[in-house]
Short mmCIF file of N, CA and C and ligand atoms in Angstrom, two decimals:
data_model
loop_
_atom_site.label_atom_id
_atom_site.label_comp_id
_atom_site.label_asym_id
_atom_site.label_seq_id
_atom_site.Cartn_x
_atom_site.Cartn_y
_atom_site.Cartn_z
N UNK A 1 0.84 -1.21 0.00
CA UNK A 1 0.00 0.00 0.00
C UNK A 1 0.87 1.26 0.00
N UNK A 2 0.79 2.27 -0.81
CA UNK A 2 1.51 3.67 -1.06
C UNK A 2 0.86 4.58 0.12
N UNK A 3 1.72 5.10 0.83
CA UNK A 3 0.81 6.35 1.85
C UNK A 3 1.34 7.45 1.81
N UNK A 4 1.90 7.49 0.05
CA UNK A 4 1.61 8.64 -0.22
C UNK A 4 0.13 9.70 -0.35
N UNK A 5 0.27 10.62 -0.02
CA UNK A 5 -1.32 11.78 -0.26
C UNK A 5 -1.77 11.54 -0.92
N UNK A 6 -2.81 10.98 -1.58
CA UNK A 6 -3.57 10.91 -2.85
C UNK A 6 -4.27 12.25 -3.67
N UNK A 7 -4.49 12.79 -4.28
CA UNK A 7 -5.12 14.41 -4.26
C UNK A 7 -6.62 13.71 -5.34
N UNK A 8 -6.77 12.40 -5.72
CA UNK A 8 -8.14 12.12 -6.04
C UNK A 8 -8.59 11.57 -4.82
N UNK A 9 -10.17 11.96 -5.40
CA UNK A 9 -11.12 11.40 -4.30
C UNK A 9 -12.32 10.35 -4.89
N UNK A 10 -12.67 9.72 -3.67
CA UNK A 10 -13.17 8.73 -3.80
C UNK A 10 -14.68 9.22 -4.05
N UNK A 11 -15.21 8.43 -5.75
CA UNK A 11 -16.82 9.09 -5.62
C UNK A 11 -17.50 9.05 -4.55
N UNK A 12 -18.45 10.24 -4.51
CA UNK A 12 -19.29 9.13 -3.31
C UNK A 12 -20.35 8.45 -3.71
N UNK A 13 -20.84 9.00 -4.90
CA UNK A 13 -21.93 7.41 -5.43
C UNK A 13 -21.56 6.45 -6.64
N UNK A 14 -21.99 5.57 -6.35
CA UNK A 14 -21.28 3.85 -7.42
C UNK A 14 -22.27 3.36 -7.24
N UNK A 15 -22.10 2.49 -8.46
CA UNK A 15 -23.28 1.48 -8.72
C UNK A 15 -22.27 0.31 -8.31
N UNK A 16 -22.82 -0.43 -7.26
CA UNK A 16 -22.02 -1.47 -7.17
C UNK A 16 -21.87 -2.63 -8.37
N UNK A 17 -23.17 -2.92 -8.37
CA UNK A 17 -23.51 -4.06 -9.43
C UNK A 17 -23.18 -3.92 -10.87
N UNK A 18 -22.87 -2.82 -11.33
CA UNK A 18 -22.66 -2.38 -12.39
C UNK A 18 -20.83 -1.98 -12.12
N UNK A 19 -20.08 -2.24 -11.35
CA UNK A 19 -18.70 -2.04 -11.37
C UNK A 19 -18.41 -3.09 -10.98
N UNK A 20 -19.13 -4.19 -10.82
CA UNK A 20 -18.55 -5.28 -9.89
C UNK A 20 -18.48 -6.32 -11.49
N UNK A 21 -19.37 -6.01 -11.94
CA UNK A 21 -18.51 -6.66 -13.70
C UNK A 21 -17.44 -5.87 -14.35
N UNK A 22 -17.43 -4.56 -14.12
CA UNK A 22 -16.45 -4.16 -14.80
C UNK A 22 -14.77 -3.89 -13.78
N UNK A 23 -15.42 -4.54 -13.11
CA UNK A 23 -13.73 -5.26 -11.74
C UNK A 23 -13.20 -3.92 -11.77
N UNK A 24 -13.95 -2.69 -11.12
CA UNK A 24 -13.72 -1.26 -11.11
C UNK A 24 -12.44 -0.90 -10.09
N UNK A 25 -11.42 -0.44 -10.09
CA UNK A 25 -11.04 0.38 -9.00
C UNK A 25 -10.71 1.47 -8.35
N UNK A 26 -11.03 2.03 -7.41
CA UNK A 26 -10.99 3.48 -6.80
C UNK A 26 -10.11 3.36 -5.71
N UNK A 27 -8.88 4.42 -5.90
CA UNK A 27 -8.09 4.63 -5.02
C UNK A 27 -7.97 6.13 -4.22
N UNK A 28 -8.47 6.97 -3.44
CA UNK A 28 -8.26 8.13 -2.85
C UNK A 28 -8.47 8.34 -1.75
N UNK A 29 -9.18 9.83 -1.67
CA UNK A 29 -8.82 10.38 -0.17
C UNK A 29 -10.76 10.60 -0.04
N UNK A 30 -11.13 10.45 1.02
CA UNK A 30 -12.65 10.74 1.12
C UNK A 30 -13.26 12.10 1.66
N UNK A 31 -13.06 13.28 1.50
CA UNK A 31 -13.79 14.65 2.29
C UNK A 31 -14.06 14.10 3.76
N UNK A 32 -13.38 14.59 4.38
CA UNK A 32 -13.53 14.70 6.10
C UNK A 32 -14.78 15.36 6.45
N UNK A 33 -14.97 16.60 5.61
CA UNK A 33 -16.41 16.68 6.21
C UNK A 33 -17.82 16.12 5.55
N UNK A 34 -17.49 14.92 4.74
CA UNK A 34 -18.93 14.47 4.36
C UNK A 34 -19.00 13.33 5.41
N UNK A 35 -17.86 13.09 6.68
CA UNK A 35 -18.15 12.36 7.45
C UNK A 35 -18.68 12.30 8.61
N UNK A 36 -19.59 13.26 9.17
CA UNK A 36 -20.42 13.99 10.43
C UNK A 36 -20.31 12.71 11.74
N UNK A 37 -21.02 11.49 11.54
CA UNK A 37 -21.10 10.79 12.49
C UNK A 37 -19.84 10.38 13.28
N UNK A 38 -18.52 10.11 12.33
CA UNK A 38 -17.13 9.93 12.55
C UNK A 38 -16.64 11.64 13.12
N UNK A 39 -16.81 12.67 12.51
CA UNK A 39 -16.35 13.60 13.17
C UNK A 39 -17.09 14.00 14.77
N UNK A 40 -18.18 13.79 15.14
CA UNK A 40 -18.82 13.95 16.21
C UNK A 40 -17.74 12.89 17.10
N UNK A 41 -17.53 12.01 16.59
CA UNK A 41 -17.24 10.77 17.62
C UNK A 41 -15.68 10.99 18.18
N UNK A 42 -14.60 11.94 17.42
CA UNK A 42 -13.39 11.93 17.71
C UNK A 42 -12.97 13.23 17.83
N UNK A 43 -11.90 13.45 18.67
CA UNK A 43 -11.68 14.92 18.67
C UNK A 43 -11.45 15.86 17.09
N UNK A 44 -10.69 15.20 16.34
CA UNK A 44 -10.19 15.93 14.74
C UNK A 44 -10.35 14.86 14.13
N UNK A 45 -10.65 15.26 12.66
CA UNK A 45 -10.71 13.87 11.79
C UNK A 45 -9.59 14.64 10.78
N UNK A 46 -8.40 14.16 10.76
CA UNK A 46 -7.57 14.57 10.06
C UNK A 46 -7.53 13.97 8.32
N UNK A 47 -7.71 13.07 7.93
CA UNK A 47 -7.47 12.68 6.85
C UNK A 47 -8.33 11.38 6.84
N UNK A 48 -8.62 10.91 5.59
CA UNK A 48 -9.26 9.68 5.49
C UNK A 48 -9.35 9.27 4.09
N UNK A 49 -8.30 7.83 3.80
CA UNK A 49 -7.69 7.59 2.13
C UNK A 49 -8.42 5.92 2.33
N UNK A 50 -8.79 6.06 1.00
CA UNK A 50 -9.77 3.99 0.73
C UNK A 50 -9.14 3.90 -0.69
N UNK A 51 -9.20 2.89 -0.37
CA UNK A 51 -8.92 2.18 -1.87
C UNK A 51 -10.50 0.62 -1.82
N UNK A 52 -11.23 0.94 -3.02
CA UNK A 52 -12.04 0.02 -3.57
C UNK A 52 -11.76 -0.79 -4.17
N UNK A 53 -12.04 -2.18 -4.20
CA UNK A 53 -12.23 -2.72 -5.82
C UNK A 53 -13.23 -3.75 -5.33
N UNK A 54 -14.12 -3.47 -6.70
CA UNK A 54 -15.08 -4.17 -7.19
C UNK A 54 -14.96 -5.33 -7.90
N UNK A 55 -15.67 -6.53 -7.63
CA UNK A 55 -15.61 -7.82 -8.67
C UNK A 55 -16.91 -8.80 -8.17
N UNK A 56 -17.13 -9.69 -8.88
CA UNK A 56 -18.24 -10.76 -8.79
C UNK A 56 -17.76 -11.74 -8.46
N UNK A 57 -18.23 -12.05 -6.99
CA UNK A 57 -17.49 -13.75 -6.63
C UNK A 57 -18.28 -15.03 -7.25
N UNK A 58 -17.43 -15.82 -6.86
CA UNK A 58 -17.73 -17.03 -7.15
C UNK A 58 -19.30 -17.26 -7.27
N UNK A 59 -20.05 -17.13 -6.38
CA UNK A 59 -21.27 -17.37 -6.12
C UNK A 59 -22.19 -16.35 -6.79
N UNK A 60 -22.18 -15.27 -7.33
CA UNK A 60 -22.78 -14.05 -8.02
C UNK A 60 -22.73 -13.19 -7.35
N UNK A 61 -22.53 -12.82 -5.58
CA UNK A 61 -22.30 -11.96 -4.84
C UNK A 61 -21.47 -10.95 -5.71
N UNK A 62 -22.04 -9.26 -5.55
CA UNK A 62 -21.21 -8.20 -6.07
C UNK A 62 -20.54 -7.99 -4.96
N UNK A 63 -19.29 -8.27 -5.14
CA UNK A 63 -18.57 -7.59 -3.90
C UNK A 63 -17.79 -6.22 -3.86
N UNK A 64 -17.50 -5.27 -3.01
CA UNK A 64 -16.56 -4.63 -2.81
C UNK A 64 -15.95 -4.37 -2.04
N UNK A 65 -14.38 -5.10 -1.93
CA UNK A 65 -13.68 -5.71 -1.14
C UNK A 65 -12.34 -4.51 -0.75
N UNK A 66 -11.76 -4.04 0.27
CA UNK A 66 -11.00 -2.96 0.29
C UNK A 66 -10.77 -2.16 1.81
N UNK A 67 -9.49 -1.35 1.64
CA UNK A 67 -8.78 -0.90 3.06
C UNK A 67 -9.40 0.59 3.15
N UNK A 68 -9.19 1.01 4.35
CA UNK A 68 -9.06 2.49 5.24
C UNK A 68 -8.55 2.61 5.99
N UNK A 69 -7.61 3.60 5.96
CA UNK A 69 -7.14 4.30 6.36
C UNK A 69 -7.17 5.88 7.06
N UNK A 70 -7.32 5.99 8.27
CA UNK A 70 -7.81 7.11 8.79
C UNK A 70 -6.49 7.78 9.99
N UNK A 71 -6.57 9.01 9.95
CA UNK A 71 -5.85 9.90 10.54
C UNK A 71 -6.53 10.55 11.33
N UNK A 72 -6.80 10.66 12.93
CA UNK A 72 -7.65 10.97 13.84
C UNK A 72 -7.28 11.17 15.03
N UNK A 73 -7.21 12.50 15.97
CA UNK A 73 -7.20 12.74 16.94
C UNK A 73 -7.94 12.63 18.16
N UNK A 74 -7.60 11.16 19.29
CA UNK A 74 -8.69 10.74 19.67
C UNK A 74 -8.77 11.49 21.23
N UNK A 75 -9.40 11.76 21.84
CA UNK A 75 -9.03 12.68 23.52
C UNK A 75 -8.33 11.40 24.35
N UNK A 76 -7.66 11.75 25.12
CA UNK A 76 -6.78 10.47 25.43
C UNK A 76 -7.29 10.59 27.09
N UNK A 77 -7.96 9.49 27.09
CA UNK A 77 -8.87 9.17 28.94
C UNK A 77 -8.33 9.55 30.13
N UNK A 78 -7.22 9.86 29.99
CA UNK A 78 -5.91 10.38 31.18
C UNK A 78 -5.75 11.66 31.03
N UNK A 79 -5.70 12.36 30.17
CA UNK A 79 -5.10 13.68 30.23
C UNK A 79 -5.70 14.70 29.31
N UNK A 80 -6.94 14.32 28.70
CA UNK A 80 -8.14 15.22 27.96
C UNK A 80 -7.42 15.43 27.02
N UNK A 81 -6.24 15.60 26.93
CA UNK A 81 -5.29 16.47 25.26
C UNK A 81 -5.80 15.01 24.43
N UNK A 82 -5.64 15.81 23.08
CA UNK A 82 -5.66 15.05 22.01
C UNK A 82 -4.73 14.07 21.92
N UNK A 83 -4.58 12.72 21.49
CA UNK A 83 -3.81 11.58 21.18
C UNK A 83 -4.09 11.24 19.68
N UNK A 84 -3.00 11.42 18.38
CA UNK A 84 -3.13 10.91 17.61
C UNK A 84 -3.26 9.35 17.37
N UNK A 85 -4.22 9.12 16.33
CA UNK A 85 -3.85 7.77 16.46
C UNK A 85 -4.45 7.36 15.06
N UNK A 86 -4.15 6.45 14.56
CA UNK A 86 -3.80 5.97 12.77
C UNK A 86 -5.13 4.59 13.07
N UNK A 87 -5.94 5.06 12.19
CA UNK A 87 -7.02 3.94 11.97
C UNK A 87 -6.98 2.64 10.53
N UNK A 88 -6.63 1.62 10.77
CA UNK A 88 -6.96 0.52 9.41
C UNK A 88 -7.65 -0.38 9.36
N UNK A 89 -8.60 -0.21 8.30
CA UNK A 89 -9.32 -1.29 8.55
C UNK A 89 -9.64 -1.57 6.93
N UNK A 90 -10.17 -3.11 7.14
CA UNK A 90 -10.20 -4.00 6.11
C UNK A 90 -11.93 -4.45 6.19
N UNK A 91 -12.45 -4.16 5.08
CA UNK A 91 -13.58 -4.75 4.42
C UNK A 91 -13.90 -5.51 3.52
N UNK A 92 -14.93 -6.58 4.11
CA UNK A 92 -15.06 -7.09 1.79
C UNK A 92 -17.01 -7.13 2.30
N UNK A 93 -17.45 -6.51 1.24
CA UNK A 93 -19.25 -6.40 1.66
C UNK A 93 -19.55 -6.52 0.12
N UNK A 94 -20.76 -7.26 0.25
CA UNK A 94 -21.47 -7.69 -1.21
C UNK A 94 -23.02 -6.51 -0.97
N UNK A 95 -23.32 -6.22 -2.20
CA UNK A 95 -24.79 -5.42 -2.54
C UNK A 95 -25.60 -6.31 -2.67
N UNK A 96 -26.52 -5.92 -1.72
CA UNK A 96 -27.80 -6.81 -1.56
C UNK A 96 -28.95 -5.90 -1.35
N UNK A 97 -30.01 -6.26 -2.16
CA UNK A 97 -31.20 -5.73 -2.28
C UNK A 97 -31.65 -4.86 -1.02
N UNK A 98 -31.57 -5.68 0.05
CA UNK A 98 -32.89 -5.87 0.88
C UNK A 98 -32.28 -6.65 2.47
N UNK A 99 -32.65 -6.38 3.26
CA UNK A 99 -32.61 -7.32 4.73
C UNK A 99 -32.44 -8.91 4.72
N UNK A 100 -33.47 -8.66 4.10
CA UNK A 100 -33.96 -10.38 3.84
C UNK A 100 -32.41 -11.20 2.81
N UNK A 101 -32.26 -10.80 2.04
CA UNK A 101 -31.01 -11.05 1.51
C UNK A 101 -29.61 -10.83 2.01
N UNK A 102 -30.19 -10.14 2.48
CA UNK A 102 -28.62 -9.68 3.76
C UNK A 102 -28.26 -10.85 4.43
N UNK A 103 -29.24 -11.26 5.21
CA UNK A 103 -29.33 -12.62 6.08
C UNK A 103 -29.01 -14.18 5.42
N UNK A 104 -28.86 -14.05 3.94
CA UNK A 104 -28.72 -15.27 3.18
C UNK A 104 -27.23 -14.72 2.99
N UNK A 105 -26.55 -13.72 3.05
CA UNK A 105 -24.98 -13.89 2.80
C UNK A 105 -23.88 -14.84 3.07
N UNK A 106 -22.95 -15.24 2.59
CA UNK A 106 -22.08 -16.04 3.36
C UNK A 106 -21.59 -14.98 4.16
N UNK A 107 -21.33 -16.24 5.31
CA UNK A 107 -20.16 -14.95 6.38
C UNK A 107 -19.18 -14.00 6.48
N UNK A 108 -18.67 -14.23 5.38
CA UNK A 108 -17.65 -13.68 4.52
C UNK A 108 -17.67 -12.19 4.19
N UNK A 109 -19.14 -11.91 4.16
CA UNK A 109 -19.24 -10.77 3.87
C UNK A 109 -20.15 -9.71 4.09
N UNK A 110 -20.24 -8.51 4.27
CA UNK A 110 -20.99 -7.31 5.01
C UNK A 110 -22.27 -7.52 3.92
N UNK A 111 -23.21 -7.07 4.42
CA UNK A 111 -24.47 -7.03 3.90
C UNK A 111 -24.16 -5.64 3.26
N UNK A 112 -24.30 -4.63 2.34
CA UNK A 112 -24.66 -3.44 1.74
C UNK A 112 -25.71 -2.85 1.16
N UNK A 113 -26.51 -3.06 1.60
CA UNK A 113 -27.74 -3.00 1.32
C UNK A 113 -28.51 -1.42 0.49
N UNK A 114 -28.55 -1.87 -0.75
CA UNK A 114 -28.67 -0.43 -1.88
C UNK A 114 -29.63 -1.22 -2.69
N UNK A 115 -30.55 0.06 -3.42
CA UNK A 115 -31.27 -0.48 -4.24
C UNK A 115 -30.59 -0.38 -5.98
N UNK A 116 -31.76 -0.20 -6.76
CA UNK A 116 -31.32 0.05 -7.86
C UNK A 116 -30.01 1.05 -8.23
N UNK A 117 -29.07 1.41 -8.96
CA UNK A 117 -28.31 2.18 -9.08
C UNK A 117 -27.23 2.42 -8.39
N UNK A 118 -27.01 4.09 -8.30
CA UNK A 118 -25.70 3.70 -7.46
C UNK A 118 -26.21 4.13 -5.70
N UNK A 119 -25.21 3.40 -5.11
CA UNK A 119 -25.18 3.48 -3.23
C UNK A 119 -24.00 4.72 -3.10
N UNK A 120 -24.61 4.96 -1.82
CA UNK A 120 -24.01 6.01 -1.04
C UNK A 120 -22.76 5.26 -0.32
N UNK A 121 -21.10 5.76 -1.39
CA UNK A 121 -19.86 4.77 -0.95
C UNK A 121 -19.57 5.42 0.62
N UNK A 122 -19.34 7.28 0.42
CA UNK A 122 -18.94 7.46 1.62
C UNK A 122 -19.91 6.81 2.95
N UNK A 123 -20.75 6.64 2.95
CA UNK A 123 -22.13 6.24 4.37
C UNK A 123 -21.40 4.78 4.74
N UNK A 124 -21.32 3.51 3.73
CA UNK A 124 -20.37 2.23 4.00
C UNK A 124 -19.50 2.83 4.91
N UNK A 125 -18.29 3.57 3.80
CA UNK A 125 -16.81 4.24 4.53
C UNK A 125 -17.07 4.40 5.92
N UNK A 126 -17.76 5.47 5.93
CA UNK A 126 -18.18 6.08 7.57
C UNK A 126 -19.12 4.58 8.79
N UNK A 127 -19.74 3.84 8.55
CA UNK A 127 -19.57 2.84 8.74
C UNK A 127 -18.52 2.17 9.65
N UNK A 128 -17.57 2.08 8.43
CA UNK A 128 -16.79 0.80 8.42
C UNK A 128 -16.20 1.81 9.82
N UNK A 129 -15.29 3.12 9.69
CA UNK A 129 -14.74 3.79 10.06
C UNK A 129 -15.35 3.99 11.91
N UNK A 130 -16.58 3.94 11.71
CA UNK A 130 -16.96 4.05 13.16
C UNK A 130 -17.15 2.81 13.98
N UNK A 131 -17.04 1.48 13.28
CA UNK A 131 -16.74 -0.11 13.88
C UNK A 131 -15.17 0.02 14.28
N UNK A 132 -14.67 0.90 13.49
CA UNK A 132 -13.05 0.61 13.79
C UNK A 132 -11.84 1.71 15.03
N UNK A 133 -13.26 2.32 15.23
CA UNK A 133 -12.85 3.38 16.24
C UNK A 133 -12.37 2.81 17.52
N UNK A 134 -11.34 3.23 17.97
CA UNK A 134 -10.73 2.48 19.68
C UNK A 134 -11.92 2.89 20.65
N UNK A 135 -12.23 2.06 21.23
CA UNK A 135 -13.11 2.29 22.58
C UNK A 135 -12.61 3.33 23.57
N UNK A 136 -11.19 2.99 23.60
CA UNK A 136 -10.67 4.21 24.73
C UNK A 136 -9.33 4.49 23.93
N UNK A 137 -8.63 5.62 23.91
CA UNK A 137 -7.42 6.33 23.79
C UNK A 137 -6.79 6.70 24.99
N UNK A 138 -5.63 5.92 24.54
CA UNK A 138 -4.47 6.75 25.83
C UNK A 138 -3.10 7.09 25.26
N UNK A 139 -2.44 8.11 25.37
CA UNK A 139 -1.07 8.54 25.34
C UNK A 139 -0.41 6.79 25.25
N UNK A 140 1.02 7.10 24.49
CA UNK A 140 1.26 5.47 25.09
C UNK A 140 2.41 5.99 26.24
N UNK A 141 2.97 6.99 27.02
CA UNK A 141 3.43 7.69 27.99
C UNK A 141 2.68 8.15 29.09
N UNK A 142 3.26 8.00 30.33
CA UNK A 142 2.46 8.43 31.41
C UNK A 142 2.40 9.67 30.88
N UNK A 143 1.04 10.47 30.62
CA UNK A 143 1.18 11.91 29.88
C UNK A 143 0.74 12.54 31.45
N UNK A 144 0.14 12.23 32.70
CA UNK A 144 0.23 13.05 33.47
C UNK A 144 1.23 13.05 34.22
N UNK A 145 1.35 14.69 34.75
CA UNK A 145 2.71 14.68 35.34
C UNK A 145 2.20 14.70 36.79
N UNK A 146 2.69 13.97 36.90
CA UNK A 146 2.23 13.35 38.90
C UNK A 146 2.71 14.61 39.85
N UNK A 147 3.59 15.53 39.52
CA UNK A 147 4.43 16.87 40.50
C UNK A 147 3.17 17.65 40.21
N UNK A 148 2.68 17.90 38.76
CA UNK A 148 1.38 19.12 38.71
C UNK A 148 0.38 18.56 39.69
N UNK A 149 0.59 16.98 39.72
CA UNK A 149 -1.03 16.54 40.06
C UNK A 149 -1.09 16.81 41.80
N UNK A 150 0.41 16.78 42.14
CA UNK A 150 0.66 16.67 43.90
C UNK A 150 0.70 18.99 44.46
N UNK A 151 0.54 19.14 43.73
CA UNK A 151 0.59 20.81 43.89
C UNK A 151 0.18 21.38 42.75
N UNK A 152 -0.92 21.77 43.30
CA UNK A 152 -1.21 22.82 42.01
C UNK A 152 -0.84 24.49 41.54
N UNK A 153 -0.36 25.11 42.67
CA UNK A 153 0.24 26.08 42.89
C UNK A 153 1.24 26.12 42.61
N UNK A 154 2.19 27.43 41.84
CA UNK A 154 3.64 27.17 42.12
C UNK A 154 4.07 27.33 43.81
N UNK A 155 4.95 26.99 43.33
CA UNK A 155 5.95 27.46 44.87
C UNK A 155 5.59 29.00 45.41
N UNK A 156 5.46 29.14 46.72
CA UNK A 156 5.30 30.49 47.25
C UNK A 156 6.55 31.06 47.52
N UNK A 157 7.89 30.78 47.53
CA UNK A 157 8.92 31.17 47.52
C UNK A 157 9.32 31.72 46.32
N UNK A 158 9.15 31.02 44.98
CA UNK A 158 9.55 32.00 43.88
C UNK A 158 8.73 33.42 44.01
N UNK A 159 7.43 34.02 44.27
CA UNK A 159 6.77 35.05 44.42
C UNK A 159 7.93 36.07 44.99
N UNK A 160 8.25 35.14 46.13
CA UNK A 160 8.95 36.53 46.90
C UNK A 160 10.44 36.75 46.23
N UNK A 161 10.90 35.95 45.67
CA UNK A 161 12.48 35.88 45.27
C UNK A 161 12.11 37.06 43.96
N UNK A 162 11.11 37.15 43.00
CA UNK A 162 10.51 38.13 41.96
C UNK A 162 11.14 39.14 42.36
N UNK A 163 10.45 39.45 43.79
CA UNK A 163 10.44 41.48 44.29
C UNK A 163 11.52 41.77 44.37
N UNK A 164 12.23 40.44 45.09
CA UNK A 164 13.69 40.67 45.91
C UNK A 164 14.55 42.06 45.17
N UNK A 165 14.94 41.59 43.84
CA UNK A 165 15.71 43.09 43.00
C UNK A 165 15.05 44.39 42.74
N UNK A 166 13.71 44.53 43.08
CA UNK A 166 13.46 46.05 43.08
C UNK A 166 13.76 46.40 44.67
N UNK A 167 13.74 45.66 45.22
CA UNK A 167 13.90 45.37 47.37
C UNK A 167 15.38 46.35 47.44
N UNK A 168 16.19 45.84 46.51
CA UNK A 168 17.58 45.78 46.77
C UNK A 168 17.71 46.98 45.79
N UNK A 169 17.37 47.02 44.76
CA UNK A 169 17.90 48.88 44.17
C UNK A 169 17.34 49.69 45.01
N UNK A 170 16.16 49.92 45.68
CA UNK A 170 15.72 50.80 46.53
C UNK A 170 16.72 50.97 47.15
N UNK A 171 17.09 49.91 48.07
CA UNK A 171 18.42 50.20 48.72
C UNK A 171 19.02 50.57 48.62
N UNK A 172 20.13 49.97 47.49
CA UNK A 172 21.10 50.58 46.56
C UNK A 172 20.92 52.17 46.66
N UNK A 173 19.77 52.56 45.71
CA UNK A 173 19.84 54.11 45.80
C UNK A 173 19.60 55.23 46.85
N UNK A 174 18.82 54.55 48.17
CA UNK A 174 18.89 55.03 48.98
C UNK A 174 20.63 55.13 49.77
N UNK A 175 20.84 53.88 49.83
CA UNK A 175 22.26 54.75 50.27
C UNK A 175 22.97 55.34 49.20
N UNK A 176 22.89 55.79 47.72
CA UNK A 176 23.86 56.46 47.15
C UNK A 176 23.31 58.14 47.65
N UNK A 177 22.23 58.23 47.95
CA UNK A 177 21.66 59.49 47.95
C UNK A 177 22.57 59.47 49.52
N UNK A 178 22.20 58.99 50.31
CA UNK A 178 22.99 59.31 51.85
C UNK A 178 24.38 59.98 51.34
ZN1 LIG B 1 -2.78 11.60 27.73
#
C-alpha cells in the first residue's frame, strides 16, 4: 500500500452491481467533512484515504472488497489532550437488495444494502470507520505529570524571590543618595 497523499477522491456514489462486472477500482482520499457521524465521535478527523475494488465472486455476490485508512485525533482518557492515532481497517461487503437477503450472505461478507443504481460509498466508509474506532485512547506515555497533580500552585517562595531586585535597588539608591 503507497501512503503517499492521494489528491483524487473517492466518488461518493457507485453502482455497485454495475462495477462489480467491470472489476472497477478506486483509489483516494474521502472529504472529512462528508463524514459527520465519525467527526462527532473523535476529537479531529484529520485525513481519510480507501482504496475500492469491485468484482463478482464465485457465487454471483457483487462484492466490494477494500482498506481504510484514517488519521484521527482521539481525547486520550488520562489527560483530555488530544492523542493521535492511525485507523486501518479491512472490508469485503457484497450489494444486496434488501434485509432479507442480507441474512442469506455467506459470512464472509458485510451485507450493503442499496437499491437500484448507485449506493451512497462514503455512508459504507463512515460505517466501516466508526466499527473501527478504539473504545478508549491513551497517550502510550504516562502523559500526566504526577508533580502538577501533587501541587497545584507554584511554589510560594519564587513570588517573593521576583520582588527581591526592586527590594535591593531601593536600597542601593537610597544609600547612594545618603
Ligand atoms: Zn494523555
Amino acid at each position: 500500500m503507497s501512503t503517499d497523499t492521494p489528491q483524487k477522491l473517492i466518488p461518493q456514489h457507485l453502482d455497485p452491481r454495475k462495477l462489480a462486472y467491470q472489476e472497477a477500482v478506486f483509489c483516494g482520499a474521502v472529504p472529512v467533512g462528508a463524514l459527520t457521524r465519525v467527526k462527532q465521535a473523535v476529537a479531529e478527523l484529520k485525513q481519510v484515504v480507501a482504496n475500492l475494488e469491485f468484482r463478482v465472486a464465485e457465487e454471483g455476490e457483487k462484492v466490494v472488497q477494500g482498506t481504510l485508512t484514517a488519521n484521527v485525533d482521539m481525547v486520550c482518557q488520562r489527560c483530555l489532550e488530544p492523542v493521535a492515532t492511525e485507523i486501518s481497517s479491512q472490508f469485503k461487503l457484497a450489494a444486496v437488495w434488501n434485509e432479507d437477503e442480507a441474512k442469506q450472505l455467506p459470512k464472509a461478507y458485510d451485507p450493503w444494502v442499496t437499491g437500484e443504481g448507485e449506493g451512497d460509498v462514503y455512508d459504507i466508509l463512515e460505517e466501516e470507520l466508526l466499527l473501527s474506532l478504539p473504545v478508549v485512547a491513551l497517550h502510550d506515555k504516562d502523559c500526566v505529570d504526577e508533580t502538577l497533580l501533587s501541587s497545584g500552585a507554584p511554589p510560594a517562595e519564587e513570588t517573593k524571590e521576583t520582588s527581591n531586585p526592586f527590594q535591593v535597588l531601593k536600597q542601593l539608591k537610597g544609600n547612594i543618595k545618603k
